[in-house]
Tab-separated table of C-alpha atoms and ligand atoms in Angstrom:
chain	number	residue	atom	x	y	z
A	24	MET	CA	74.951	-57.531	5.402
A	25	LYS	CA	71.519	-58.846	4.401
A	26	ILE	CA	69.344	-57.963	1.418
A	27	ALA	CA	65.628	-57.954	2.177
A	28	VAL	CA	63.014	-57.793	-0.519
A	29	THR	CA	59.848	-57.887	1.573
A	30	VAL	CA	58.398	-55.502	4.152
A	31	LYS	CA	57.988	-58.474	6.523
A	32	GLU	CA	61.729	-59.324	6.459
A	33	VAL	CA	62.656	-55.722	7.225
A	34	ARG	CA	60.106	-55.500	10.081
A	35	GLU	CA	61.368	-58.737	11.643
A	36	GLN	CA	64.983	-57.598	11.515
A	37	VAL	CA	64.248	-54.082	12.821
A	38	ASN	CA	62.058	-55.464	15.632
A	39	GLU	CA	64.891	-57.744	16.646
A	40	TRP	CA	67.299	-54.798	16.780
A	41	LYS	CA	64.795	-52.709	18.774
A	42	ARG	CA	64.377	-55.564	21.264
A	43	GLN	CA	68.136	-55.395	21.760
A	44	GLY	CA	67.865	-51.644	22.387
A	45	LEU	CA	69.827	-50.726	19.217
A	46	SER	CA	69.304	-47.462	17.349
A	47	VAL	CA	68.523	-47.559	13.639
A	48	GLY	CA	69.466	-45.169	10.823
A	49	LEU	CA	67.794	-45.156	7.414
A	50	VAL	CA	69.293	-43.996	4.097
A	51	PRO	CA	66.680	-43.982	1.329
A	52	THR	CA	68.141	-44.178	-2.219
A	53	MET	CA	67.188	-45.128	-5.745
A	54	GLY	CA	70.401	-47.086	-6.180
A	55	TYR	CA	73.234	-46.912	-8.711
A	56	LEU	CA	75.124	-45.670	-5.679
A	57	HIS	CA	78.142	-43.362	-5.710
A	58	GLU	CA	80.291	-41.462	-3.192
A	59	GLY	CA	77.386	-39.102	-2.420
A	60	HIS	CA	75.191	-41.956	-1.232
A	61	LYS	CA	78.183	-43.505	0.487
A	62	SER	CA	78.754	-40.347	2.533
A	63	LEU	CA	75.176	-40.627	3.840
A	64	ILE	CA	75.625	-44.306	4.772
A	65	THR	CA	78.972	-43.623	6.441
A	66	ARG	CA	77.427	-40.815	8.482
A	67	ALA	CA	74.468	-43.025	9.441
A	68	VAL	CA	76.854	-45.786	10.489
A	69	SER	CA	78.755	-43.330	12.736
A	70	GLU	CA	75.533	-42.137	14.422
A	71	ASN	CA	73.482	-45.373	14.738
A	72	ASP	CA	73.975	-48.957	15.945
A	73	ARG	CA	72.398	-50.384	12.787
A	74	VAL	CA	71.851	-48.892	9.323
A	75	VAL	CA	69.290	-49.754	6.640
A	76	ALA	CA	69.841	-48.491	3.081
A	77	SER	CA	66.838	-48.747	0.800
A	78	VAL	CA	67.424	-49.208	-2.937
A	79	PHE	CA	64.169	-48.589	-4.775
A	80	VAL	CA	63.524	-46.776	-8.027
A	81	ASN	CA	60.180	-45.375	-6.961
A	82	PRO	CA	57.808	-45.331	-9.974
A	83	MET	CA	55.426	-42.948	-8.160
A	84	GLN	CA	57.868	-40.026	-8.264
A	85	PHE	CA	58.503	-40.202	-12.042
A	86	GLY	CA	56.333	-38.289	-14.521
A	87	PRO	CA	55.044	-40.051	-17.673
A	88	SER	CA	57.790	-38.620	-19.908
A	89	GLU	CA	60.613	-39.031	-17.381
A	90	ASP	CA	63.405	-41.600	-17.137
A	91	LEU	CA	61.844	-44.366	-14.992
A	92	GLU	CA	62.654	-47.116	-17.514
A	93	SER	CA	66.167	-45.953	-18.323
A	94	TYR	CA	67.186	-45.032	-14.744
A	95	PRO	CA	70.456	-46.966	-14.117
A	96	ARG	CA	70.264	-50.029	-11.902
A	97	ASP	CA	73.013	-52.373	-10.585
A	98	LEU	CA	72.211	-54.106	-7.307
A	99	ASP	CA	75.484	-56.077	-7.099
A	100	ARG	CA	77.492	-52.911	-7.295
A	101	ASP	CA	75.162	-51.183	-4.809
A	102	ALA	CA	75.444	-54.062	-2.356
A	103	ALA	CA	79.244	-53.920	-2.505
A	104	LEU	CA	79.201	-50.156	-1.794
A	105	CYS	CA	76.711	-50.523	1.090
A	106	GLU	CA	78.741	-53.315	2.612
A	107	GLU	CA	81.957	-51.287	2.341
A	108	ALA	CA	80.249	-48.304	3.984
A	109	GLY	CA	79.082	-50.521	6.859
A	110	ALA	CA	75.329	-50.815	6.218
A	111	ASP	CA	73.627	-53.767	7.910
A	112	LEU	CA	70.629	-54.245	5.668
A	113	ILE	CA	69.586	-53.300	2.145
A	114	PHE	CA	65.864	-53.077	1.485
A	115	HIS	CA	65.329	-53.723	-2.220
A	116	PRO	CA	61.606	-54.261	-2.832
A	117	GLU	CA	59.836	-54.790	-6.143
A	118	PRO	CA	57.355	-52.019	-6.960
A	119	SER	CA	54.547	-54.546	-6.265
A	120	GLU	CA	55.832	-55.020	-2.705
A	121	MET	CA	55.534	-51.277	-2.064
A	122	TYR	CA	52.358	-50.652	-4.083
A	123	HIS	CA	49.926	-53.531	-4.090
A	124	SER	CA	47.163	-53.490	-6.666
A	125	GLY	CA	44.475	-51.078	-5.459
A	126	PHE	CA	47.017	-48.851	-3.690
A	127	SER	CA	45.287	-45.494	-3.208
A	128	SER	CA	46.686	-43.616	-0.180
A	129	TYR	CA	49.149	-40.769	-0.645
A	130	VAL	CA	51.115	-38.248	1.391
A	131	ASP	CA	51.014	-34.793	-0.186
A	132	MET	CA	52.020	-31.289	0.842
A	133	ASP	CA	50.411	-27.909	0.187
A	134	THR	CA	53.560	-25.819	0.741
A	135	LEU	CA	57.168	-26.258	-0.367
A	136	THR	CA	56.392	-28.497	-3.340
A	137	GLY	CA	54.891	-26.061	-5.867
A	138	GLY	CA	58.065	-24.232	-6.854
A	139	LEU	CA	61.608	-25.262	-7.891
A	140	CYS	CA	61.530	-28.888	-9.117
A	141	GLY	CA	57.820	-29.156	-8.277
A	142	LYS	CA	56.995	-26.725	-11.081
A	143	SER	CA	58.226	-28.921	-13.902
A	144	ARG	CA	57.670	-32.191	-11.977
A	145	PRO	CA	54.114	-31.719	-10.618
A	146	ILE	CA	53.628	-35.231	-9.232
A	147	HIS	CA	57.209	-35.757	-8.069
A	148	PHE	CA	56.962	-34.744	-4.420
A	149	ARG	CA	53.731	-36.612	-3.795
A	150	GLY	CA	55.614	-39.719	-4.910
A	151	VAL	CA	58.626	-38.849	-2.750
A	152	CYS	CA	56.534	-38.104	0.359
A	153	THR	CA	54.477	-41.247	-0.045
A	154	VAL	CA	57.460	-43.557	-0.509
A	155	VAL	CA	59.473	-41.974	2.302
A	156	ALA	CA	56.430	-42.146	4.640
A	157	LYS	CA	56.139	-45.833	3.781
A	158	LEU	CA	59.868	-46.374	4.408
A	159	PHE	CA	59.558	-44.543	7.730
A	160	ASN	CA	56.671	-46.820	8.695
A	161	ILE	CA	58.491	-49.965	7.596
A	162	VAL	CA	61.903	-49.232	9.096
A	163	MET	CA	60.847	-47.026	12.032
A	164	PRO	CA	64.336	-45.451	12.171
A	165	ASP	CA	65.620	-43.139	14.853
A	166	ARG	CA	67.320	-41.026	12.233
A	167	ALA	CA	67.037	-40.686	8.441
A	168	TYR	CA	69.689	-39.223	6.131
A	169	PHE	CA	69.131	-37.088	3.020
A	170	GLY	CA	71.570	-35.191	0.813
A	171	GLN	CA	71.534	-31.455	0.300
A	172	LYS	CA	72.063	-32.344	-3.358
A	173	ASP	CA	68.253	-32.675	-3.448
A	174	ALA	CA	67.715	-29.632	-1.257
A	175	GLN	CA	63.995	-29.267	-1.922
A	176	GLN	CA	63.510	-32.948	-1.088
A	177	LEU	CA	65.432	-32.470	2.182
A	178	ALA	CA	63.274	-29.460	3.143
A	179	VAL	CA	60.068	-31.304	2.151
A	180	ILE	CA	60.953	-34.440	4.165
A	181	ARG	CA	61.888	-32.311	7.244
A	182	HIS	CA	58.516	-30.600	6.944
A	183	MET	CA	56.654	-33.861	6.450
A	184	ALA	CA	58.368	-35.567	9.412
A	185	ASP	CA	57.416	-32.582	11.583
A	186	ASP	CA	53.820	-32.256	10.246
A	187	LEU	CA	53.136	-35.965	10.704
A	188	SER	CA	54.940	-36.238	14.044
A	189	TYR	CA	57.226	-39.056	13.001
A	190	GLY	CA	59.696	-38.315	15.813
A	191	ILE	CA	62.512	-39.215	13.397
A	192	GLU	CA	65.573	-36.944	13.251
A	193	ILE	CA	66.095	-35.823	9.683
A	194	LYS	CA	69.777	-35.296	8.958
A	195	GLY	CA	70.935	-33.211	5.967
A	196	CYS	CA	74.319	-34.135	4.486
A	197	PRO	CA	76.607	-31.983	2.287
A	198	ILE	CA	76.859	-32.315	-1.503
A	199	ILE	CA	79.660	-34.620	-2.664
A	200	ARG	CA	81.256	-33.487	-5.928
A	201	GLU	CA	83.541	-34.881	-8.593
A	202	GLU	CA	87.055	-33.429	-8.547
A	203	ASP	CA	86.104	-30.852	-11.200
A	204	GLY	CA	83.089	-29.671	-9.159
A	205	LEU	CA	80.168	-31.498	-10.818
A	206	ALA	CA	77.765	-32.721	-8.118
A	207	LYS	CA	77.777	-36.511	-8.119
A	208	SER	CA	74.553	-37.982	-9.470
A	209	SER	CA	73.392	-41.321	-10.809
A	210	ARG	CA	72.098	-39.346	-13.794
A	211	ASN	CA	75.608	-38.138	-14.719
A	212	THR	CA	75.970	-41.513	-16.498
A	213	TYR	CA	73.564	-40.216	-19.180
A	214	LEU	CA	76.067	-37.484	-20.231
A	215	ASP	CA	78.380	-38.005	-23.195
A	216	LYS	CA	81.889	-36.538	-23.112
A	217	THR	CA	80.938	-33.094	-24.466
A	218	GLU	CA	77.862	-32.880	-22.233
A	219	ARG	CA	79.911	-33.947	-19.204
A	220	GLN	CA	82.189	-30.950	-19.856
A	221	ALA	CA	79.218	-28.608	-20.403
A	222	ALA	CA	77.653	-29.798	-17.124
A	223	LEU	CA	80.432	-28.024	-15.224
A	224	VAL	CA	78.568	-24.796	-15.875
A	225	LEU	CA	76.140	-25.504	-13.021
A	226	ASN	CA	78.780	-25.438	-10.320
A	227	ARG	CA	80.685	-22.629	-12.049
A	228	ALA	CA	77.601	-20.414	-12.145
A	229	LEU	CA	76.606	-21.224	-8.555
A	230	SER	CA	80.154	-20.519	-7.332
A	231	GLU	CA	79.942	-17.015	-8.876
A	232	GLY	CA	76.595	-16.509	-7.137
A	233	ARG	CA	78.078	-17.570	-3.833
A	234	LYS	CA	81.058	-15.242	-4.303
A	235	LEU	CA	78.690	-12.302	-4.787
A	236	ILE	CA	76.749	-13.132	-1.605
A	237	ASP	CA	79.989	-13.640	0.316
A	238	ALA	CA	81.070	-10.189	-0.927
A	239	GLY	CA	77.902	-8.666	0.541
A	240	GLU	CA	75.419	-8.671	-2.406
A	241	ARG	CA	71.924	-8.987	-0.919
A	242	ASP	CA	69.719	-8.482	-4.022
A	243	ALA	CA	68.344	-11.884	-5.000
A	244	ALA	CA	67.566	-10.671	-8.556
A	245	ARG	CA	71.267	-9.828	-9.130
A	246	ILE	CA	72.289	-13.304	-7.950
A	247	LYS	CA	69.748	-14.909	-10.291
A	248	GLU	CA	70.907	-12.739	-13.211
A	249	THR	CA	74.543	-13.619	-12.683
A	250	VAL	CA	73.917	-17.348	-12.313
A	251	SER	CA	71.479	-17.418	-15.264
A	252	SER	CA	73.763	-15.489	-17.610
A	253	ILE	CA	76.720	-17.834	-16.976
A	254	ILE	CA	74.540	-20.899	-17.610
A	255	SER	CA	72.942	-19.352	-20.724
A	256	ALA	CA	76.398	-18.810	-22.232
A	257	GLU	CA	76.838	-22.579	-22.405
A	258	PRO	CA	75.332	-23.705	-25.722
A	259	LEU	CA	74.384	-27.202	-24.525
A	260	ALA	CA	72.577	-25.890	-21.449
A	261	ARG	CA	68.878	-25.025	-21.169
A	262	ILE	CA	67.671	-23.548	-17.889
A	263	ASP	CA	64.648	-25.098	-16.180
A	264	TYR	CA	64.938	-22.728	-13.198
A	265	VAL	CA	67.363	-20.519	-11.286
A	266	GLU	CA	65.804	-19.550	-7.935
A	267	VAL	CA	66.703	-17.859	-4.659
A	268	VAL	CA	64.298	-18.982	-1.889
A	269	ASN	CA	64.297	-18.935	1.888
A	270	TRP	CA	65.774	-22.051	3.448
A	271	ASP	CA	62.714	-23.178	5.350
A	272	LEU	CA	59.498	-22.753	3.370
A	273	LEU	CA	61.286	-22.359	0.009
A	274	GLU	CA	59.530	-19.097	-0.856
A	275	PRO	CA	61.183	-16.715	-3.318
A	276	VAL	CA	62.988	-13.811	-1.627
A	277	GLU	CA	63.947	-10.369	-2.879
A	278	ASN	CA	66.469	-9.565	-0.192
A	279	ILE	CA	68.960	-12.034	1.144
A	280	ASP	CA	68.888	-11.391	4.885
A	281	SER	CA	68.387	-14.883	6.333
A	282	PRO	CA	69.443	-18.380	5.167
A	283	VAL	CA	68.630	-18.857	1.492
A	284	LEU	CA	68.786	-21.718	-0.931
A	285	VAL	CA	70.172	-20.771	-4.366
A	286	ALA	CA	69.132	-23.651	-6.612
A	287	VAL	CA	69.271	-24.454	-10.307
A	288	ALA	CA	67.883	-27.141	-12.589
A	289	VAL	CA	69.407	-27.254	-16.046
A	290	PHE	CA	69.006	-29.541	-19.040
A	291	ILE	CA	72.333	-30.529	-20.540
A	292	GLY	CA	71.120	-32.109	-23.794
A	293	LYS	CA	68.280	-34.358	-22.611
A	294	THR	CA	69.650	-34.793	-19.075
A	295	ARG	CA	68.147	-32.654	-16.324
A	296	LEU	CA	70.713	-31.857	-13.599
A	297	ILE	CA	70.238	-30.005	-10.337
A	298	ASP	CA	72.682	-28.262	-8.011
A	299	ASN	CA	72.520	-25.668	-5.265
A	300	PHE	CA	74.156	-23.926	-2.327
A	301	ILE	CA	72.816	-22.577	0.938
A	302	ALA	CA	73.983	-19.112	2.033
A	303	LEU	CA	73.889	-17.318	5.384
A	304	GLU	CA	73.280	-20.572	7.271
A	305	ASP	CA	74.666	-20.473	10.849
B	406	LIG	P1	68.871	-40.762	-5.080
B	406	LIG	O1	69.388	-42.163	-5.156
B	406	LIG	O2	69.310	-39.892	-6.208
B	406	LIG	O3	67.414	-40.717	-4.804
B	406	LIG	O4	69.572	-40.157	-3.790
B	406	LIG	C1	69.446	-40.751	-2.538
B	406	LIG	C2	69.998	-39.823	-1.504
B	406	LIG	O5	71.350	-39.525	-1.746
B	406	LIG	C3	69.272	-38.469	-1.480
B	406	LIG	O6	69.068	-38.031	-0.168
B	406	LIG	C4	70.216	-37.569	-2.228
B	406	LIG	O7	70.082	-36.211	-1.883
B	406	LIG	C5	71.562	-38.141	-1.787
B	406	LIG	N1	72.573	-37.774	-2.763
B	406	LIG	C6	72.581	-37.992	-4.090
B	406	LIG	N2	73.656	-37.415	-4.657
B	406	LIG	C7	74.364	-36.838	-3.666
B	406	LIG	C8	75.580	-36.111	-3.617
B	406	LIG	N3	76.292	-35.831	-4.723
B	406	LIG	N4	76.000	-35.682	-2.420
B	406	LIG	C9	75.293	-35.932	-1.289
B	406	LIG	N5	74.147	-36.609	-1.282
B	406	LIG	C10	73.682	-37.075	-2.442
């Protein structure tokens, strides 16, 4: 497995693969990889001849008061995980390689990005769309893999790939959880022992919401109430949002009669965690 730090190196390698008629899968990440990321790489390896994993903490998607500086980084560990999962190339650029001085072109979206995480992170999805568009242009993959853990991101990237005619298949992959149900996240490392315990409330609340829908409840407000009240009962938790939206354009729904995303963002202490489930999907 190679580690490339420049766009040129990646292009040369991918062009060589394409000349050989090999298919290419891309797994974009911000590193500090765990089993969630690994599941995406493993899936990409099973569906493509060659797999590129990018490891790039993208400054453009962090707000001024967010955790860009403290975001955990460990390339050696990431490289070991990528190799074990069967990736062929890691793309690990410096910010200056992705954004030269004078950079001023962005990919933005009018729909899908205003609600959920976009409400409290107003510049986030512009940063995500721009970096993913660049990665698509650099790697030119046949398929790209995204986790349902970041469900809004998955929906946004699907929409962007379609709007901009990338011709890349966007594959959504299920949420990988710790044994006790907490969704795996690089940000879980911020939690101390008490917070780690309190963080279980996200999955516990969502599971109750899912039970209600499975039992036939179709009133989105009732689902929100149930999920919110369970989270609010946890003293260390502060709700950013609890939403029920349709699973295509991410618009709030009143009645649950087609696939919906039930999503939460919750501060546990200073750490903002997200989790979700999709209901009524075929
Ligand atoms: P990140 O490094 O947090 O930007 O995540 C990179 C990719 O891994 C995104 O597509 C995430 O949705 C996905 N991912 C992160 N955590 C998980 C998880 N627990 N299960 C499945 N996919 C995940």
